[in-house]
Amino acid sequence: MPQDSPQILVNDAAGVARAAALLRAGALVALPTETVYGLAADARNDRAVARIFEAKGRPRFNPLIVHLTSLAEVEALADLPGPARDLAAAFWPGPLTMVLPLRAGHGLSPLVSAGLSTVAVRLPRHPAMRAVLAAFGGPVAAPSANRSGKISATTAAHVIEGLGDRIAAVLDGGAAAVGVESTILAPSDTGTRLLREGGLPREMIEPLTGPLLVDTTPGRVEAPGQLSSHYAPATPLRMGGTAAAGDVVIGFGSVGGDLNLSPAGDPVEAAANLFAMLHEADTLARARGAACIRVVDIPDTGLGRAINDRLRRAAAPRP
Ligand code: TXA
Ligand code: MG
């Protein structure tokens, strides 16, 4: 249902009801979550799900995350092997996605899981997203609300900038609090794989799962944000090194720049600012004719790992 400009829905009862009605009608609606904005559609409607791929310009082999509001709904779709139940109890609702074996009769469009026998599921925490899910009453497929390979959207304005002509509406739930996508785990009876670093730091997970098997290799395509070039601004991005005259510099902590992800050196604040500052740096680079956006070194612990993962992909050679 592409149109010239999307409806901007206010986060109130009427806005939530309208978003749910549009989902029911098979339309695309961008919805706020605590991680990033999602490009949402009815996960049981083949045509609606196909529109997601069309709008994002996304390669078809990439499966989508299904968003729900309760563990009972998850159990109707999928099995919960190994530590899955403990992880759900500890971290849902929140920035955790679990890849789980699909159950027979799940009712999802096969496009959602791209024909795999597993499905990625998440219970988001953002109250507006939860309200829409409750009003809609079914599973909602939602990848991040950006065009394929581009910077993820953490505000309604980013969504409109990237996808404005391709969606029916966006529900404005303010700036995303976490700012990087969910952490993706594949729990099993024999060990838990980490498929994507994200908003839930590894240090909080391993007490429940034991050591994670890290499976986030860029360039390998089963997985998430897995394309080696991803999250990319239009201007080439480099990590660390020495800035040349004219480069747009994104700083961290005491190492300043044109922008600073967190003057206090707090990785949580830096994650929340990351995508908005990549958008801003891109605008600045274009205005200035800069050849390069340079990001200073970020410590590789806690959410710093998810930030560095996104930066490595943003800096990777473009296909
Ligand atoms: O925070 C988030 O996770 C956001 C918000 C909107 O919830 N969503 C998001 O979706 O980041 P997306 O589509 O951009 O990333 C989902 C990733 C994809 O890279 C996909 O490869 C992986 O999850 N994925 C989905 N289903 C999978 C499966 N069955 N097995 C392995 N990976 C899967
Ligand atoms: Mg994405």
Tab-separated table of C-alpha atoms and ligand atoms in Angstrom:
chain	number	residue	atom	x	y	z
A	1	MET	CA	0.000	0.000	0.000
A	2	PRO	CA	2.627	2.563	-0.951
A	3	GLN	CA	1.524	6.151	-0.717
A	4	ASP	CA	3.020	9.610	-0.809
A	5	SER	CA	3.315	10.251	2.883
A	6	PRO	CA	2.415	8.054	5.824
A	7	GLN	CA	-0.095	8.884	8.514
A	8	ILE	CA	1.745	9.930	11.668
A	9	LEU	CA	-0.099	8.372	14.591
A	10	VAL	CA	0.104	9.829	18.076
A	11	ASN	CA	0.821	7.379	20.894
A	12	ASP	CA	-2.678	7.418	22.439
A	13	ALA	CA	-5.734	5.137	22.408
A	14	ALA	CA	-6.877	6.330	18.973
A	15	GLY	CA	-3.393	5.972	17.461
A	16	VAL	CA	-3.008	2.462	18.862
A	17	ALA	CA	-6.469	1.431	17.583
A	18	ARG	CA	-5.688	2.829	14.125
A	19	ALA	CA	-2.346	0.991	13.969
A	20	ALA	CA	-4.061	-2.291	14.897
A	21	ALA	CA	-6.795	-1.710	12.286
A	22	LEU	CA	-4.186	-1.075	9.585
A	23	LEU	CA	-2.356	-4.304	10.527
A	24	ARG	CA	-5.668	-6.173	10.296
A	25	ALA	CA	-6.174	-4.710	6.813
A	26	GLY	CA	-2.797	-6.083	5.690
A	27	ALA	CA	-1.026	-2.696	5.626
A	28	LEU	CA	2.525	-1.864	6.714
A	29	VAL	CA	2.840	0.218	9.898
A	30	ALA	CA	6.074	1.328	11.521
A	31	LEU	CA	5.904	0.777	15.283
A	32	PRO	CA	8.204	1.886	18.093
A	33	THR	CA	10.045	-0.707	20.178
A	34	GLU	CA	12.625	-0.147	22.926
A	35	THR	CA	15.420	-1.300	20.581
A	36	VAL	CA	14.671	0.291	17.171
A	37	TYR	CA	11.489	1.016	15.181
A	38	GLY	CA	9.947	-2.027	13.487
A	39	LEU	CA	8.331	-2.264	10.045
A	40	ALA	CA	5.285	-4.244	11.102
A	41	ALA	CA	2.755	-6.463	9.325
A	42	ASP	CA	0.358	-9.293	10.195
A	43	ALA	CA	2.656	-12.346	10.406
A	44	ARG	CA	-0.147	-14.659	9.240
A	45	ASN	CA	-0.884	-12.690	6.068
A	46	ASP	CA	1.373	-13.717	3.148
A	47	ARG	CA	0.732	-10.591	1.114
A	48	ALA	CA	1.332	-8.291	4.064
A	49	VAL	CA	4.617	-10.050	4.879
A	50	ALA	CA	5.665	-9.914	1.237
A	51	ARG	CA	5.136	-6.144	1.336
A	52	ILE	CA	7.746	-5.904	4.110
A	53	PHE	CA	10.393	-7.408	1.822
A	54	GLU	CA	9.291	-5.167	-1.023
A	55	ALA	CA	9.409	-2.009	1.129
A	56	LYS	CA	12.831	-2.787	2.581
A	57	GLY	CA	14.289	-4.014	-0.692
A	58	ARG	CA	15.491	-6.935	1.410
A	59	PRO	CA	16.923	-10.207	0.091
A	60	ARG	CA	14.257	-12.867	0.436
A	61	PHE	CA	16.406	-15.350	2.335
A	62	ASN	CA	16.349	-13.162	5.426
A	63	PRO	CA	13.745	-14.386	7.947
A	64	LEU	CA	11.840	-11.932	10.186
A	65	ILE	CA	11.268	-11.569	13.935
A	66	VAL	CA	7.746	-12.285	15.243
A	67	HIS	CA	6.561	-9.983	18.043
A	68	LEU	CA	4.118	-11.191	20.709
A	69	THR	CA	2.926	-10.107	24.172
A	70	SER	CA	2.880	-13.313	26.237
A	71	LEU	CA	4.739	-16.565	26.760
A	72	ALA	CA	1.461	-18.438	26.124
A	73	GLU	CA	1.393	-16.983	22.608
A	74	VAL	CA	5.008	-18.058	22.068
A	75	GLU	CA	4.197	-21.602	23.195
A	76	ALA	CA	1.412	-21.813	20.614
A	77	LEU	CA	4.006	-21.231	17.859
A	78	ALA	CA	7.242	-22.756	19.028
A	79	ASP	CA	9.031	-25.103	21.437
A	80	LEU	CA	11.200	-23.735	24.253
A	81	PRO	CA	14.302	-25.949	24.449
A	82	GLY	CA	17.189	-25.836	26.937
A	83	PRO	CA	17.385	-22.575	28.892
A	84	ALA	CA	14.680	-20.862	26.748
A	85	ARG	CA	12.164	-20.737	29.584
A	86	ASP	CA	14.674	-19.287	32.055
A	87	LEU	CA	15.747	-16.704	29.496
A	88	ALA	CA	12.113	-15.765	28.859
A	89	ALA	CA	11.443	-15.386	32.583
A	90	ALA	CA	14.556	-13.259	33.098
A	91	PHE	CA	14.512	-10.997	30.044
A	92	TRP	CA	11.039	-10.795	28.468
A	93	PRO	CA	9.610	-8.325	27.770
A	94	GLY	CA	12.886	-6.800	26.570
A	95	PRO	CA	15.682	-6.652	23.969
A	96	LEU	CA	16.063	-10.429	23.540
A	97	THR	CA	15.062	-12.495	20.485
A	98	MET	CA	15.080	-16.290	20.597
A	99	VAL	CA	15.265	-18.540	17.545
A	100	LEU	CA	13.029	-21.512	18.423
A	101	PRO	CA	11.804	-24.697	16.683
A	102	LEU	CA	8.416	-24.063	15.014
A	103	ARG	CA	5.443	-26.169	16.120
A	104	ALA	CA	2.979	-27.729	13.693
A	105	GLY	CA	-0.098	-25.586	13.067
A	106	HIS	CA	1.706	-22.334	13.907
A	107	GLY	CA	-0.298	-20.429	11.276
A	108	LEU	CA	2.528	-18.050	10.321
A	109	SER	CA	3.174	-17.106	6.726
A	110	PRO	CA	6.073	-19.282	5.509
A	111	LEU	CA	7.739	-16.073	4.332
A	112	VAL	CA	8.280	-15.094	7.988
A	113	SER	CA	10.702	-17.924	8.642
A	114	ALA	CA	11.968	-17.984	5.035
A	115	GLY	CA	11.163	-21.672	4.900
A	116	LEU	CA	13.337	-22.580	7.932
A	117	SER	CA	12.049	-24.929	10.643
A	118	THR	CA	12.719	-22.273	13.276
A	119	VAL	CA	11.194	-18.885	14.068
A	120	ALA	CA	12.711	-15.824	15.748
A	121	VAL	CA	10.423	-14.548	18.534
A	122	ARG	CA	10.512	-11.521	20.790
A	123	LEU	CA	8.313	-9.942	23.482
A	124	PRO	CA	9.068	-6.210	23.213
A	125	ARG	CA	8.925	-3.896	26.226
A	126	HIS	CA	7.836	-0.578	24.663
A	127	PRO	CA	4.320	0.180	26.015
A	128	ALA	CA	3.033	1.495	22.653
A	129	MET	CA	4.182	-1.671	20.858
A	130	ARG	CA	2.612	-3.831	23.561
A	131	ALA	CA	-0.646	-1.879	23.286
A	132	VAL	CA	-0.776	-2.350	19.506
A	133	LEU	CA	0.018	-6.077	19.831
A	134	ALA	CA	-2.759	-6.468	22.422
A	135	ALA	CA	-5.264	-4.552	20.269
A	136	PHE	CA	-4.289	-6.532	17.168
A	137	GLY	CA	-4.350	-9.831	19.036
A	138	GLY	CA	-1.958	-11.819	16.844
A	139	PRO	CA	1.674	-12.279	15.816
A	140	VAL	CA	3.333	-9.287	14.165
A	141	ALA	CA	6.372	-9.670	11.911
A	142	ALA	CA	8.695	-6.682	12.111
A	143	PRO	CA	12.237	-6.213	10.902
A	144	SER	CA	13.959	-2.934	11.682
A	145	ALA	CA	12.211	-0.067	9.861
A	146	ASN	CA	14.997	0.917	7.478
A	147	ARG	CA	15.797	0.052	3.899
A	148	SER	CA	17.942	-3.022	3.566
A	149	GLY	CA	21.600	-2.309	4.374
A	150	LYS	CA	20.912	1.204	5.696
A	151	ILE	CA	21.063	2.676	9.203
A	152	SER	CA	18.330	1.450	11.567
A	153	ALA	CA	15.633	3.893	12.671
A	154	THR	CA	15.417	4.983	16.290
A	155	THR	CA	12.892	7.805	15.763
A	156	ALA	CA	9.699	8.240	13.718
A	157	ALA	CA	11.546	10.874	11.648
A	158	HIS	CA	14.206	8.299	10.628
A	159	VAL	CA	11.448	5.923	9.555
A	160	ILE	CA	9.826	8.558	7.382
A	161	GLU	CA	13.163	9.521	5.871
A	162	GLY	CA	13.883	5.933	4.770
A	163	LEU	CA	10.477	4.383	4.144
A	164	GLY	CA	7.999	7.289	4.137
A	165	ASP	CA	6.668	6.573	0.660
A	166	ARG	CA	6.259	2.846	1.340
A	167	ILE	CA	4.223	2.560	4.547
A	168	ALA	CA	0.654	3.389	5.557
A	169	ALA	CA	1.501	4.887	8.951
A	170	VAL	CA	4.083	5.335	11.675
A	171	LEU	CA	3.184	5.380	15.374
A	172	ASP	CA	5.386	7.950	17.089
A	173	GLY	CA	6.576	6.441	20.367
A	174	GLY	CA	9.534	8.793	20.855
A	175	ALA	CA	13.233	7.929	20.587
A	176	ALA	CA	14.062	4.243	21.149
A	177	ALA	CA	15.511	3.830	24.640
A	178	VAL	CA	17.973	0.979	23.937
A	179	GLY	CA	18.953	2.099	20.441
A	180	VAL	CA	20.465	-1.124	19.065
A	181	GLU	CA	18.536	-4.184	17.921
A	182	SER	CA	17.747	-7.106	20.186
A	183	THR	CA	20.323	-9.748	21.049
A	184	ILE	CA	19.523	-12.952	19.128
A	185	LEU	CA	20.049	-16.325	20.818
A	186	ALA	CA	19.356	-19.858	19.645
A	187	PRO	CA	18.903	-21.878	22.846
A	188	SER	CA	19.045	-25.677	22.701
A	189	ASP	CA	19.488	-28.619	25.027
A	190	THR	CA	23.142	-28.857	24.039
A	191	GLY	CA	24.135	-25.178	24.310
A	192	THR	CA	23.047	-21.692	23.350
A	193	ARG	CA	24.311	-19.934	20.236
A	194	LEU	CA	24.683	-16.151	20.070
A	195	LEU	CA	23.558	-15.113	16.582
A	196	ARG	CA	23.639	-11.334	17.024
A	197	GLU	CA	25.083	-9.080	19.701
A	198	GLY	CA	22.432	-6.581	20.739
A	199	GLY	CA	20.616	-4.688	23.461
A	200	LEU	CA	20.988	-7.455	26.051
A	201	PRO	CA	24.678	-7.762	26.948
A	202	ARG	CA	26.370	-11.170	26.928
A	203	GLU	CA	27.478	-10.704	30.532
A	204	MET	CA	23.827	-10.844	31.658
A	205	ILE	CA	23.012	-13.960	29.641
A	206	GLU	CA	25.848	-16.357	30.427
A	207	PRO	CA	24.932	-16.854	34.112
A	208	LEU	CA	21.752	-18.552	32.809
A	209	THR	CA	23.111	-20.355	29.753
A	210	GLY	CA	26.746	-21.077	30.458
A	211	PRO	CA	29.292	-19.929	27.861
A	212	LEU	CA	27.592	-18.867	24.633
A	213	LEU	CA	28.682	-20.351	21.332
A	214	VAL	CA	29.378	-17.241	19.313
A	215	ASP	CA	28.030	-17.514	15.795
A	216	THR	CA	27.982	-13.949	14.481
A	217	THR	CA	30.531	-14.226	11.666
A	218	PRO	CA	29.985	-11.390	9.180
A	219	GLY	CA	29.384	-12.641	5.671
A	220	ARG	CA	27.740	-15.886	6.669
A	221	VAL	CA	24.160	-15.616	5.676
A	222	GLU	CA	22.013	-17.808	7.891
A	223	ALA	CA	22.203	-15.159	10.546
A	224	PRO	CA	21.290	-11.687	11.575
A	225	GLY	CA	22.424	-8.285	10.626
A	226	GLN	CA	24.655	-10.990	9.195
A	227	LEU	CA	25.375	-9.375	5.891
A	228	SER	CA	28.917	-8.144	6.200
A	229	SER	CA	27.953	-4.687	4.892
A	230	HIS	CA	24.947	-3.415	6.817
A	231	TYR	CA	23.750	-0.421	8.838
A	232	ALA	CA	25.672	1.691	6.350
A	233	PRO	CA	25.576	5.490	6.072
A	234	ALA	CA	25.976	6.937	2.554
A	235	THR	CA	29.439	8.288	3.459
A	236	PRO	CA	32.192	5.658	4.001
A	237	LEU	CA	32.761	4.928	7.689
A	238	ARG	CA	36.021	4.026	9.436
A	239	MET	CA	36.697	2.830	12.970
A	240	GLY	CA	39.579	4.245	15.010
A	241	GLY	CA	42.734	5.526	13.304
A	242	THR	CA	43.740	9.123	12.766
A	243	ALA	CA	41.250	11.634	11.394
A	244	ALA	CA	42.161	13.517	8.213
A	245	ALA	CA	41.173	17.157	7.798
A	246	GLY	CA	37.466	17.421	6.988
A	247	ASP	CA	36.488	13.954	8.318
A	248	VAL	CA	33.338	13.907	10.399
A	249	VAL	CA	34.423	12.472	13.748
A	250	ILE	CA	32.103	10.676	16.165
A	251	GLY	CA	33.655	10.679	19.621
A	252	PHE	CA	33.132	8.705	22.805
A	253	GLY	CA	33.929	9.719	26.387
A	254	SER	CA	36.831	12.126	26.683
A	255	VAL	CA	37.794	11.593	23.021
A	256	GLY	CA	35.582	14.205	21.420
A	257	GLY	CA	34.616	14.929	17.827
A	258	ASP	CA	31.940	16.666	15.808
A	259	LEU	CA	29.460	14.500	17.711
A	260	ASN	CA	29.910	12.422	20.864
A	261	LEU	CA	28.074	9.113	21.465
A	262	SER	CA	28.420	9.576	25.217
A	263	PRO	CA	30.530	12.344	26.741
A	264	ALA	CA	30.355	10.385	30.017
A	265	GLY	CA	31.792	7.262	28.309
A	266	ASP	CA	28.646	5.249	29.081
A	267	PRO	CA	28.056	2.412	26.546
A	268	VAL	CA	24.330	2.337	27.370
A	269	GLU	CA	23.958	5.995	26.428
A	270	ALA	CA	26.178	5.417	23.373
A	271	ALA	CA	23.955	2.567	22.134
A	272	ALA	CA	20.860	4.736	22.502
A	273	ASN	CA	22.548	7.479	20.437
A	274	LEU	CA	24.297	5.272	17.862
A	275	PHE	CA	21.938	5.178	14.886
A	276	ALA	CA	20.704	8.761	15.355
A	277	MET	CA	24.323	9.966	15.311
A	278	LEU	CA	25.155	7.912	12.218
A	279	HIS	CA	22.213	9.641	10.507
A	280	GLU	CA	23.435	13.021	11.775
A	281	ALA	CA	27.040	12.354	10.771
A	282	ASP	CA	25.885	11.420	7.278
A	283	THR	CA	23.975	14.704	6.944
A	284	LEU	CA	26.970	16.625	8.251
A	285	ALA	CA	29.345	14.788	5.881
A	286	ARG	CA	27.165	15.587	2.905
A	287	ALA	CA	26.895	19.266	3.882
A	288	ARG	CA	30.653	19.493	4.350
A	289	GLY	CA	31.649	17.294	1.408
A	290	ALA	CA	33.556	15.022	3.834
A	291	ALA	CA	35.034	11.829	2.384
A	292	CYS	CA	34.783	9.863	5.605
A	293	ILE	CA	32.960	9.438	8.911
A	294	ARG	CA	35.389	8.273	11.592
A	295	VAL	CA	34.324	6.739	14.904
A	296	VAL	CA	36.814	6.683	17.776
A	297	ASP	CA	37.505	3.400	19.632
A	298	ILE	CA	34.707	2.088	21.850
A	299	PRO	CA	35.563	-0.403	24.652
A	300	ASP	CA	34.450	-3.907	23.607
A	301	THR	CA	32.494	-4.867	26.742
A	302	GLY	CA	28.785	-4.892	27.603
A	303	LEU	CA	26.759	-2.962	25.023
A	304	GLY	CA	30.077	-1.814	23.517
A	305	ARG	CA	30.180	-5.189	21.756
A	306	ALA	CA	26.843	-4.601	19.997
A	307	ILE	CA	27.982	-1.087	19.057
A	308	ASN	CA	31.286	-2.353	17.608
A	309	ASP	CA	29.472	-5.113	15.710
A	310	ARG	CA	27.192	-2.512	14.049
A	311	LEU	CA	30.161	-0.237	13.307
A	312	ARG	CA	32.202	-3.067	11.743
A	313	ARG	CA	29.317	-3.840	9.418
A	314	ALA	CA	28.733	-0.170	8.635
A	315	ALA	CA	32.454	0.109	7.796
A	316	ALA	CA	32.604	-3.078	5.684
A	317	PRO	CA	33.215	-2.854	1.921
A	318	ARG	CA	29.908	-2.286	0.125
A	319	PRO	CA	28.636	-5.028	-2.171
B	1	TXA	O1	15.397	-5.249	17.961
B	1	TXA	C1	15.055	-5.947	17.024
B	1	TXA	O2	15.315	-7.156	16.951
B	1	TXA	C2	14.268	-5.253	15.871
B	1	TXA	C3	12.933	-4.803	16.442
B	1	TXA	C4	12.057	-4.163	15.404
B	1	TXA	O3	12.284	-5.861	17.097
B	1	TXA	N1	14.089	-6.141	14.762
B	1	TXA	C5	15.111	-6.502	13.945
B	1	TXA	O4	14.717	-7.291	12.890
B	1	TXA	O5	16.253	-6.167	14.118
B	1	TXA	P1	15.632	-7.576	11.605
B	1	TXA	O6	14.717	-8.293	10.645
B	1	TXA	O7	16.276	-6.342	11.107
B	1	TXA	O8	16.656	-8.598	12.116
B	1	TXA	C6	16.234	-9.901	12.444
B	1	TXA	C7	17.346	-10.875	12.289
B	1	TXA	C8	17.624	-11.094	10.826
B	1	TXA	O9	18.947	-10.668	10.521
B	1	TXA	C9	17.470	-12.586	10.626
B	1	TXA	O10	18.476	-13.113	9.838
B	1	TXA	C10	17.456	-13.150	12.033
B	1	TXA	O11	16.948	-12.126	12.837
B	1	TXA	N2	16.549	-14.278	12.095
B	1	TXA	C11	15.207	-14.259	12.006
B	1	TXA	N3	14.707	-15.505	12.026
B	1	TXA	C12	15.753	-16.345	12.128
B	1	TXA	C13	15.894	-17.769	12.193
B	1	TXA	N4	14.834	-18.574	12.132
B	1	TXA	N5	17.141	-18.271	12.307
B	1	TXA	C14	18.232	-17.461	12.357
B	1	TXA	N6	18.160	-16.114	12.300
B	1	TXA	C15	16.941	-15.565	12.188
B	2	MG	MG	17.824	-4.689	10.515
